[in-house]
Amino acid sequence: MNTKYKQITREQYSKLINQAAGLSDISQPKEGWIKTVRSALAMSGAALSKRLGGHRSTVSYLERSELDGGITLKKMQETAEAMHCHFVYAIVPNDSIEKIIDRQAETIARSIVEESSVHMMLEAQQLSKAENEKEIQRLKKQIIDELPRDFWED
């Protein structure tokens, strides 16, 4: 795949993910989403269980499963629909995609420059701090442009 195509594709994915950034302030209510929405709708557990085609205890099981992380995405979707809601599932980055990539590229660039600096010091050809920093920034840009296969390997 050509580099320009990869870059355009990555930018499109980044835009999509960055749109979800507004969701980062949303956190699960203490009682979980199912019980919170059900309570807001004044819908009993028995009524929701019936809408889901289950026994009276179905909803209490689902509410416990949501809180302990054992509920499936499919079951969350079905439960949301039974309450006339829709279920949203997302992985929201802590920062913009660009900043995450930038930090990783800088870590890699610093590691390469520091390793090179040790060898150059041993040969009495050490660069100044400013020259090292300039090289780190140059290398970081190159790494971001190329995004090599081993970019996320430690």
PDB file of N, CA, C and O in Angstrom, residues 3-60:
ATOM      1  N   THR A   3       2.388   4.997   0.609  1.00  0.00           N
ATOM      2  CA  THR A   3       2.472   5.797   1.824  1.00  0.00           C
ATOM      3  C   THR A   3       1.393   6.873   1.878  1.00  0.00           C
ATOM      4  O   THR A   3       0.804   7.106   2.924  1.00  0.00           O
ATOM      5  N   LYS A   4       1.116   7.537   0.767  1.00  0.00           N
ATOM      6  CA  LYS A   4       0.099   8.596   0.725  1.00  0.00           C
ATOM      7  C   LYS A   4      -1.273   8.021   1.044  1.00  0.00           C
ATOM      8  O   LYS A   4      -2.050   8.607   1.798  1.00  0.00           O
ATOM      9  N   TYR A   5      -1.583   6.853   0.471  1.00  0.00           N
ATOM     10  CA  TYR A   5      -2.861   6.190   0.731  1.00  0.00           C
ATOM     11  C   TYR A   5      -2.985   5.841   2.214  1.00  0.00           C
ATOM     12  O   TYR A   5      -4.026   6.054   2.820  1.00  0.00           O
ATOM     13  N   LYS A   6      -1.909   5.299   2.791  1.00  0.00           N
ATOM     14  CA  LYS A   6      -1.900   4.958   4.209  1.00  0.00           C
ATOM     15  C   LYS A   6      -2.160   6.194   5.065  1.00  0.00           C
ATOM     16  O   LYS A   6      -2.913   6.153   6.036  1.00  0.00           O
ATOM     17  N   GLN A   7      -1.516   7.295   4.706  1.00  0.00           N
ATOM     18  CA  GLN A   7      -1.656   8.532   5.464  1.00  0.00           C
ATOM     19  C   GLN A   7      -3.096   9.052   5.401  1.00  0.00           C
ATOM     20  O   GLN A   7      -3.661   9.440   6.413  1.00  0.00           O
ATOM     21  N   ILE A   8      -3.698   9.037   4.221  1.00  0.00           N
ATOM     22  CA  ILE A   8      -5.084   9.503   4.070  1.00  0.00           C
ATOM     23  C   ILE A   8      -6.031   8.612   4.866  1.00  0.00           C
ATOM     24  O   ILE A   8      -6.923   9.101   5.564  1.00  0.00           O
ATOM     25  N   THR A   9      -5.821   7.311   4.780  1.00  0.00           N
ATOM     26  CA  THR A   9      -6.653   6.367   5.526  1.00  0.00           C
ATOM     27  C   THR A   9      -6.525   6.602   7.023  1.00  0.00           C
ATOM     28  O   THR A   9      -7.527   6.656   7.743  1.00  0.00           O
ATOM     29  N   ARG A  10      -5.295   6.769   7.501  1.00  0.00           N
ATOM     30  CA  ARG A  10      -5.065   7.013   8.931  1.00  0.00           C
ATOM     31  C   ARG A  10      -5.726   8.317   9.370  1.00  0.00           C
ATOM     32  O   ARG A  10      -6.331   8.384  10.437  1.00  0.00           O
ATOM     33  N   GLU A  11      -5.651   9.346   8.538  1.00  0.00           N
ATOM     34  CA  GLU A  11      -6.278  10.629   8.867  1.00  0.00           C
ATOM     35  C   GLU A  11      -7.794  10.491   8.973  1.00  0.00           C
ATOM     36  O   GLU A  11      -8.419  11.095   9.844  1.00  0.00           O
ATOM     37  N   GLN A  12      -8.394   9.686   8.087  1.00  0.00           N
ATOM     38  CA  GLN A  12      -9.839   9.467   8.143  1.00  0.00           C
ATOM     39  C   GLN A  12     -10.226   8.733   9.428  1.00  0.00           C
ATOM     40  O   GLN A  12     -11.208   9.090  10.085  1.00  0.00           O
ATOM     41  N   TYR A  13      -9.447   7.711   9.792  1.00  0.00           N
ATOM     42  CA  TYR A  13      -9.708   7.001  11.045  1.00  0.00           C
ATOM     43  C   TYR A  13      -9.524   7.939  12.246  1.00  0.00           C
ATOM     44  O   TYR A  13     -10.310   7.921  13.184  1.00  0.00           O
ATOM     45  N   SER A  14      -8.488   8.747  12.215  1.00  0.00           N
ATOM     46  CA  SER A  14      -8.221   9.690  13.312  1.00  0.00           C
ATOM     47  C   SER A  14      -9.375  10.659  13.481  1.00  0.00           C
ATOM     48  O   SER A  14      -9.794  10.946  14.610  1.00  0.00           O
ATOM     49  N   LYS A  15      -9.901  11.161  12.370  1.00  0.00           N
ATOM     50  CA  LYS A  15     -11.026  12.097  12.430  1.00  0.00           C
ATOM     51  C   LYS A  15     -12.232  11.434  13.084  1.00  0.00           C
ATOM     52  O   LYS A  15     -12.895  12.025  13.937  1.00  0.00           O
ATOM     53  N   LEU A  16     -12.495  10.206  12.711  1.00  0.00           N
ATOM     54  CA  LEU A  16     -13.609   9.458  13.278  1.00  0.00           C
ATOM     55  C   LEU A  16     -13.435   9.284  14.788  1.00  0.00           C
ATOM     56  O   LEU A  16     -14.360   9.528  15.567  1.00  0.00           O
ATOM     57  N   ILE A  17     -12.239   8.876  15.204  1.00  0.00           N
ATOM     58  CA  ILE A  17     -11.971   8.667  16.624  1.00  0.00           C
ATOM     59  C   ILE A  17     -12.014   9.975  17.399  1.00  0.00           C
ATOM     60  O   ILE A  17     -12.568  10.053  18.495  1.00  0.00           O
ATOM     61  N   ASN A  18     -11.448  11.031  16.839  1.00  0.00           N
ATOM     62  CA  ASN A  18     -11.434  12.317  17.530  1.00  0.00           C
ATOM     63  C   ASN A  18     -12.844  12.878  17.719  1.00  0.00           C
ATOM     64  O   ASN A  18     -13.090  13.636  18.651  1.00  0.00           O
ATOM     65  N   GLN A  19     -13.789  12.491  16.863  1.00  0.00           N
ATOM     66  CA  GLN A  19     -15.178  12.917  17.034  1.00  0.00           C
ATOM     67  C   GLN A  19     -15.771  12.336  18.317  1.00  0.00           C
ATOM     68  O   GLN A  19     -16.634  12.934  18.937  1.00  0.00           O
ATOM     69  N   ALA A  20     -15.290  11.159  18.707  1.00  0.00           N
ATOM     70  CA  ALA A  20     -15.785  10.510  19.913  1.00  0.00           C
ATOM     71  C   ALA A  20     -15.187  11.112  21.183  1.00  0.00           C
ATOM     72  O   ALA A  20     -15.597  10.767  22.284  1.00  0.00           O
ATOM     73  N   ALA A  21     -14.247  12.029  21.032  1.00  0.00           N
ATOM     74  CA  ALA A  21     -13.585  12.616  22.199  1.00  0.00           C
ATOM     75  C   ALA A  21     -14.564  13.274  23.153  1.00  0.00           C
ATOM     76  O   ALA A  21     -14.331  13.314  24.362  1.00  0.00           O
ATOM     77  N   GLY A  22     -15.674  13.755  22.642  1.00  0.00           N
ATOM     78  CA  GLY A  22     -16.687  14.369  23.501  1.00  0.00           C
ATOM     79  C   GLY A  22     -17.306  13.391  24.485  1.00  0.00           C
ATOM     80  O   GLY A  22     -17.902  13.794  25.476  1.00  0.00           O
ATOM     81  N   LEU A  23     -17.156  12.117  24.201  1.00  0.00           N
ATOM     82  CA  LEU A  23     -17.705  11.092  25.099  1.00  0.00           C
ATOM     83  C   LEU A  23     -16.822  10.844  26.316  1.00  0.00           C
ATOM     84  O   LEU A  23     -17.237  10.167  27.246  1.00  0.00           O
ATOM     85  N   SER A  24     -15.626  11.389  26.317  1.00  0.00           N
ATOM     86  CA  SER A  24     -14.681  11.073  27.394  1.00  0.00           C
ATOM     87  C   SER A  24     -15.127  11.585  28.753  1.00  0.00           C
ATOM     88  O   SER A  24     -14.679  11.094  29.783  1.00  0.00           O
ATOM     89  N   ASP A  25     -16.034  12.561  28.780  1.00  0.00           N
ATOM     90  CA  ASP A  25     -16.531  13.079  30.057  1.00  0.00           C
ATOM     91  C   ASP A  25     -17.662  12.227  30.627  1.00  0.00           C
ATOM     92  O   ASP A  25     -18.080  12.420  31.754  1.00  0.00           O
ATOM     93  N   ILE A  26     -18.165  11.293  29.845  1.00  0.00           N
ATOM     94  CA  ILE A  26     -19.274  10.444  30.296  1.00  0.00           C
ATOM     95  C   ILE A  26     -18.702   9.251  31.042  1.00  0.00           C
ATOM     96  O   ILE A  26     -17.812   8.566  30.553  1.00  0.00           O
ATOM     97  N   SER A  27     -19.223   9.025  32.227  1.00  0.00           N
ATOM     98  CA  SER A  27     -18.788   7.844  32.964  1.00  0.00           C
ATOM     99  C   SER A  27     -20.021   7.060  33.412  1.00  0.00           C
ATOM    100  O   SER A  27     -21.111   7.619  33.555  1.00  0.00           O
ATOM    101  N   GLN A  28     -19.818   5.790  33.626  1.00  0.00           N
ATOM    102  CA  GLN A  28     -20.929   4.921  34.008  1.00  0.00           C
ATOM    103  C   GLN A  28     -21.505   5.378  35.348  1.00  0.00           C
ATOM    104  O   GLN A  28     -20.759   5.610  36.308  1.00  0.00           O
ATOM    105  N   PRO A  29     -22.828   5.509  35.424  1.00  0.00           N
ATOM    106  CA  PRO A  29     -23.437   5.852  36.715  1.00  0.00           C
ATOM    107  C   PRO A  29     -23.139   4.763  37.750  1.00  0.00           C
ATOM    108  O   PRO A  29     -22.915   3.597  37.391  1.00  0.00           O
ATOM    109  N   LYS A  30     -23.146   5.146  39.000  1.00  0.00           N
ATOM    110  CA  LYS A  30     -22.828   4.226  40.103  1.00  0.00           C
ATOM    111  C   LYS A  30     -23.669   2.950  40.041  1.00  0.00           C
ATOM    112  O   LYS A  30     -23.170   1.857  40.294  1.00  0.00           O
ATOM    113  N   GLU A  31     -24.942   3.073  39.706  1.00  0.00           N
ATOM    114  CA  GLU A  31     -25.835   1.911  39.644  1.00  0.00           C
ATOM    115  C   GLU A  31     -25.807   1.218  38.284  1.00  0.00           C
ATOM    116  O   GLU A  31     -26.487   0.218  38.088  1.00  0.00           O
ATOM    117  N   GLY A  32     -25.054   1.762  37.319  1.00  0.00           N
ATOM    118  CA  GLY A  32     -25.003   1.199  35.973  1.00  0.00           C
ATOM    119  C   GLY A  32     -26.028   1.873  35.082  1.00  0.00           C
ATOM    120  O   GLY A  32     -26.973   2.517  35.550  1.00  0.00           O
ATOM    121  N   TRP A  33     -25.820   1.733  33.775  1.00  0.00           N
ATOM    122  CA  TRP A  33     -26.704   2.378  32.814  1.00  0.00           C
ATOM    123  C   TRP A  33     -28.099   1.770  32.796  1.00  0.00           C
ATOM    124  O   TRP A  33     -29.102   2.487  32.688  1.00  0.00           O
ATOM    125  N   ILE A  34     -28.184   0.462  32.880  1.00  0.00           N
ATOM    126  CA  ILE A  34     -29.498  -0.181  32.779  1.00  0.00           C
ATOM    127  C   ILE A  34     -30.418   0.304  33.895  1.00  0.00           C
ATOM    128  O   ILE A  34     -31.529   0.784  33.641  1.00  0.00           O
ATOM    129  N   LYS A  35     -29.953   0.219  35.134  1.00  0.00           N
ATOM    130  CA  LYS A  35     -30.801   0.627  36.263  1.00  0.00           C
ATOM    131  C   LYS A  35     -31.072   2.128  36.233  1.00  0.00           C
ATOM    132  O   LYS A  35     -32.189   2.569  36.518  1.00  0.00           O
ATOM    133  N   THR A  36     -30.082   2.923  35.855  1.00  0.00           N
ATOM    134  CA  THR A  36     -30.261   4.369  35.820  1.00  0.00           C
ATOM    135  C   THR A  36     -31.320   4.764  34.788  1.00  0.00           C
ATOM    136  O   THR A  36     -32.224   5.555  35.083  1.00  0.00           O
ATOM    137  N   VAL A  37     -31.223   4.228  33.576  1.00  0.00           N
ATOM    138  CA  VAL A  37     -32.205   4.559  32.536  1.00  0.00           C
ATOM    139  C   VAL A  37     -33.569   3.998  32.912  1.00  0.00           C
ATOM    140  O   VAL A  37     -34.588   4.688  32.779  1.00  0.00           O
ATOM    141  N   ARG A  38     -33.588   2.770  33.389  1.00  0.00           N
ATOM    142  CA  ARG A  38     -34.861   2.144  33.792  1.00  0.00           C
ATOM    143  C   ARG A  38     -35.552   2.989  34.859  1.00  0.00           C
ATOM    144  O   ARG A  38     -36.760   3.258  34.786  1.00  0.00           O
ATOM    145  N   SER A  39     -34.774   3.463  35.832  1.00  0.00           N
ATOM    146  CA  SER A  39     -35.335   4.297  36.904  1.00  0.00           C
ATOM    147  C   SER A  39     -35.831   5.634  36.356  1.00  0.00           C
ATOM    148  O   SER A  39     -36.895   6.122  36.761  1.00  0.00           O
ATOM    149  N   ALA A  40     -35.074   6.226  35.451  1.00  0.00           N
ATOM    150  CA  ALA A  40     -35.495   7.504  34.848  1.00  0.00           C
ATOM    151  C   ALA A  40     -36.799   7.340  34.074  1.00  0.00           C
ATOM    152  O   ALA A  40     -37.627   8.259  34.030  1.00  0.00           O
ATOM    153  N   LEU A  41     -36.994   6.171  33.480  1.00  0.00           N
ATOM    154  CA  LEU A  41     -38.219   5.888  32.732  1.00  0.00           C
ATOM    155  C   LEU A  41     -39.364   5.429  33.638  1.00  0.00           C
ATOM    156  O   LEU A  41     -40.487   5.225  33.157  1.00  0.00           O
ATOM    157  N   ALA A  42     -39.080   5.234  34.929  1.00  0.00           N
ATOM    158  CA  ALA A  42     -40.057   4.691  35.885  1.00  0.00           C
ATOM    159  C   ALA A  42     -40.561   3.329  35.402  1.00  0.00           C
ATOM    160  O   ALA A  42     -41.747   3.007  35.482  1.00  0.00           O
ATOM    161  N   MET A  43     -39.626   2.528  34.880  1.00  0.00           N
ATOM    162  CA  MET A  43     -39.952   1.199  34.380  1.00  0.00           C
ATOM    163  C   MET A  43     -39.500   0.179  35.420  1.00  0.00           C
ATOM    164  O   MET A  43     -38.346   0.198  35.853  1.00  0.00           O
ATOM    165  N   SER A  44     -40.385  -0.682  35.818  1.00  0.00           N
ATOM    166  CA  SER A  44     -40.022  -1.693  36.810  1.00  0.00           C
ATOM    167  C   SER A  44     -39.111  -2.747  36.183  1.00  0.00           C
ATOM    168  O   SER A  44     -39.082  -2.917  34.965  1.00  0.00           O
ATOM    169  N   GLY A  45     -38.417  -3.449  37.066  1.00  0.00           N
ATOM    170  CA  GLY A  45     -37.576  -4.544  36.592  1.00  0.00           C
ATOM    171  C   GLY A  45     -38.408  -5.626  35.937  1.00  0.00           C
ATOM    172  O   GLY A  45     -38.013  -6.202  34.920  1.00  0.00           O
ATOM    173  N   ALA A  46     -39.591  -5.869  36.490  1.00  0.00           N
ATOM    174  CA  ALA A  46     -40.481  -6.887  35.935  1.00  0.00           C
ATOM    175  C   ALA A  46     -40.936  -6.491  34.521  1.00  0.00           C
ATOM    176  O   ALA A  46     -40.990  -7.333  33.610  1.00  0.00           O
ATOM    177  N   ALA A  47     -41.239  -5.197  34.338  1.00  0.00           N
ATOM    178  CA  ALA A  47     -41.697  -4.738  33.020  1.00  0.00           C
ATOM    179  C   ALA A  47     -40.569  -4.870  31.988  1.00  0.00           C
ATOM    180  O   ALA A  47     -40.813  -5.323  30.857  1.00  0.00           O
ATOM    181  N   LEU A  48     -39.363  -4.505  32.377  1.00  0.00           N
ATOM    182  CA  LEU A  48     -38.248  -4.631  31.440  1.00  0.00           C
ATOM    183  C   LEU A  48     -37.953  -6.098  31.153  1.00  0.00           C
ATOM    184  O   LEU A  48     -37.695  -6.475  30.004  1.00  0.00           O
ATOM    185  N   SER A  49     -38.007  -6.934  32.175  1.00  0.00           N
ATOM    186  CA  SER A  49     -37.793  -8.376  31.981  1.00  0.00           C
ATOM    187  C   SER A  49     -38.792  -8.927  30.966  1.00  0.00           C
ATOM    188  O   SER A  49     -38.434  -9.713  30.079  1.00  0.00           O
ATOM    189  N   LYS A  50     -40.053  -8.506  31.099  1.00  0.00           N
ATOM    190  CA  LYS A  50     -41.100  -8.970  30.180  1.00  0.00           C
ATOM    191  C   LYS A  50     -40.804  -8.499  28.757  1.00  0.00           C
ATOM    192  O   LYS A  50     -40.930  -9.268  27.798  1.00  0.00           O
ATOM    193  N   ARG A  51     -40.357  -7.252  28.611  1.00  0.00           N
ATOM    194  CA  ARG A  51     -40.025  -6.718  27.288  1.00  0.00           C
ATOM    195  C   ARG A  51     -38.860  -7.487  26.659  1.00  0.00           C
ATOM    196  O   ARG A  51     -38.760  -7.588  25.436  1.00  0.00           O
ATOM    197  N   LEU A  52     -37.968  -7.997  27.512  1.00  0.00           N
ATOM    198  CA  LEU A  52     -36.810  -8.766  27.035  1.00  0.00           C
ATOM    199  C   LEU A  52     -37.154 -10.243  26.827  1.00  0.00           C
ATOM    200  O   LEU A  52     -36.317 -11.017  26.361  1.00  0.00           O
ATOM    201  N   GLY A  53     -38.370 -10.639  27.211  1.00  0.00           N
ATOM    202  CA  GLY A  53     -38.792 -12.029  27.038  1.00  0.00           C
ATOM    203  C   GLY A  53     -38.171 -12.955  28.062  1.00  0.00           C
ATOM    204  O   GLY A  53     -38.027 -14.157  27.813  1.00  0.00           O
ATOM    205  N   GLY A  54     -37.818 -12.406  29.214  1.00  0.00           N
ATOM    206  CA  GLY A  54     -37.182 -13.224  30.248  1.00  0.00           C
ATOM    207  C   GLY A  54     -38.034 -13.351  31.495  1.00  0.00           C
ATOM    208  O   GLY A  54     -39.187 -12.911  31.532  1.00  0.00           O
ATOM    209  N   HIS A  55     -37.457 -13.966  32.514  1.00  0.00           N
ATOM    210  CA  HIS A  55     -38.128 -14.119  33.803  1.00  0.00           C
ATOM    211  C   HIS A  55     -38.022 -12.817  34.589  1.00  0.00           C
ATOM    212  O   HIS A  55     -37.261 -11.920  34.244  1.00  0.00           O
ATOM    213  N   ARG A  56     -38.742 -12.728  35.698  1.00  0.00           N
ATOM    214  CA  ARG A  56     -38.752 -11.524  36.526  1.00  0.00           C
ATOM    215  C   ARG A  56     -37.343 -11.158  37.006  1.00  0.00           C
ATOM    216  O   ARG A  56     -37.024  -9.994  37.190  1.00  0.00           O
ATOM    217  N   SER A  57     -36.494 -12.148  37.182  1.00  0.00           N
ATOM    218  CA  SER A  57     -35.147 -11.899  37.719  1.00  0.00           C
ATOM    219  C   SER A  57     -34.131 -11.512  36.628  1.00  0.00           C
ATOM    220  O   SER A  57     -32.986 -11.194  36.941  1.00  0.00           O
ATOM    221  N   THR A  58     -34.567 -11.520  35.373  1.00  0.00           N
ATOM    222  CA  THR A  58     -33.646 -11.231  34.267  1.00  0.00           C
ATOM    223  C   THR A  58     -32.962  -9.889  34.426  1.00  0.00           C
ATOM    224  O   THR A  58     -31.744  -9.771  34.289  1.00  0.00           O
ATOM    225  N   VAL A  59     -33.723  -8.851  34.738  1.00  0.00           N
ATOM    226  CA  VAL A  59     -33.158  -7.506  34.815  1.00  0.00           C
ATOM    227  C   VAL A  59     -32.185  -7.365  35.980  1.00  0.00           C
ATOM    228  O   VAL A  59     -31.124  -6.761  35.827  1.00  0.00           O
ATOM    229  N   SER A  60     -32.496  -7.943  37.133  1.00  0.00           N
ATOM    230  CA  SER A  60     -31.543  -7.830  38.249  1.00  0.00           C
ATOM    231  C   SER A  60     -30.237  -8.541  37.905  1.00  0.00           C
ATOM    232  O   SER A  60     -29.146  -8.057  38.237  1.00  0.00           O
TER     233      SER A  60
END
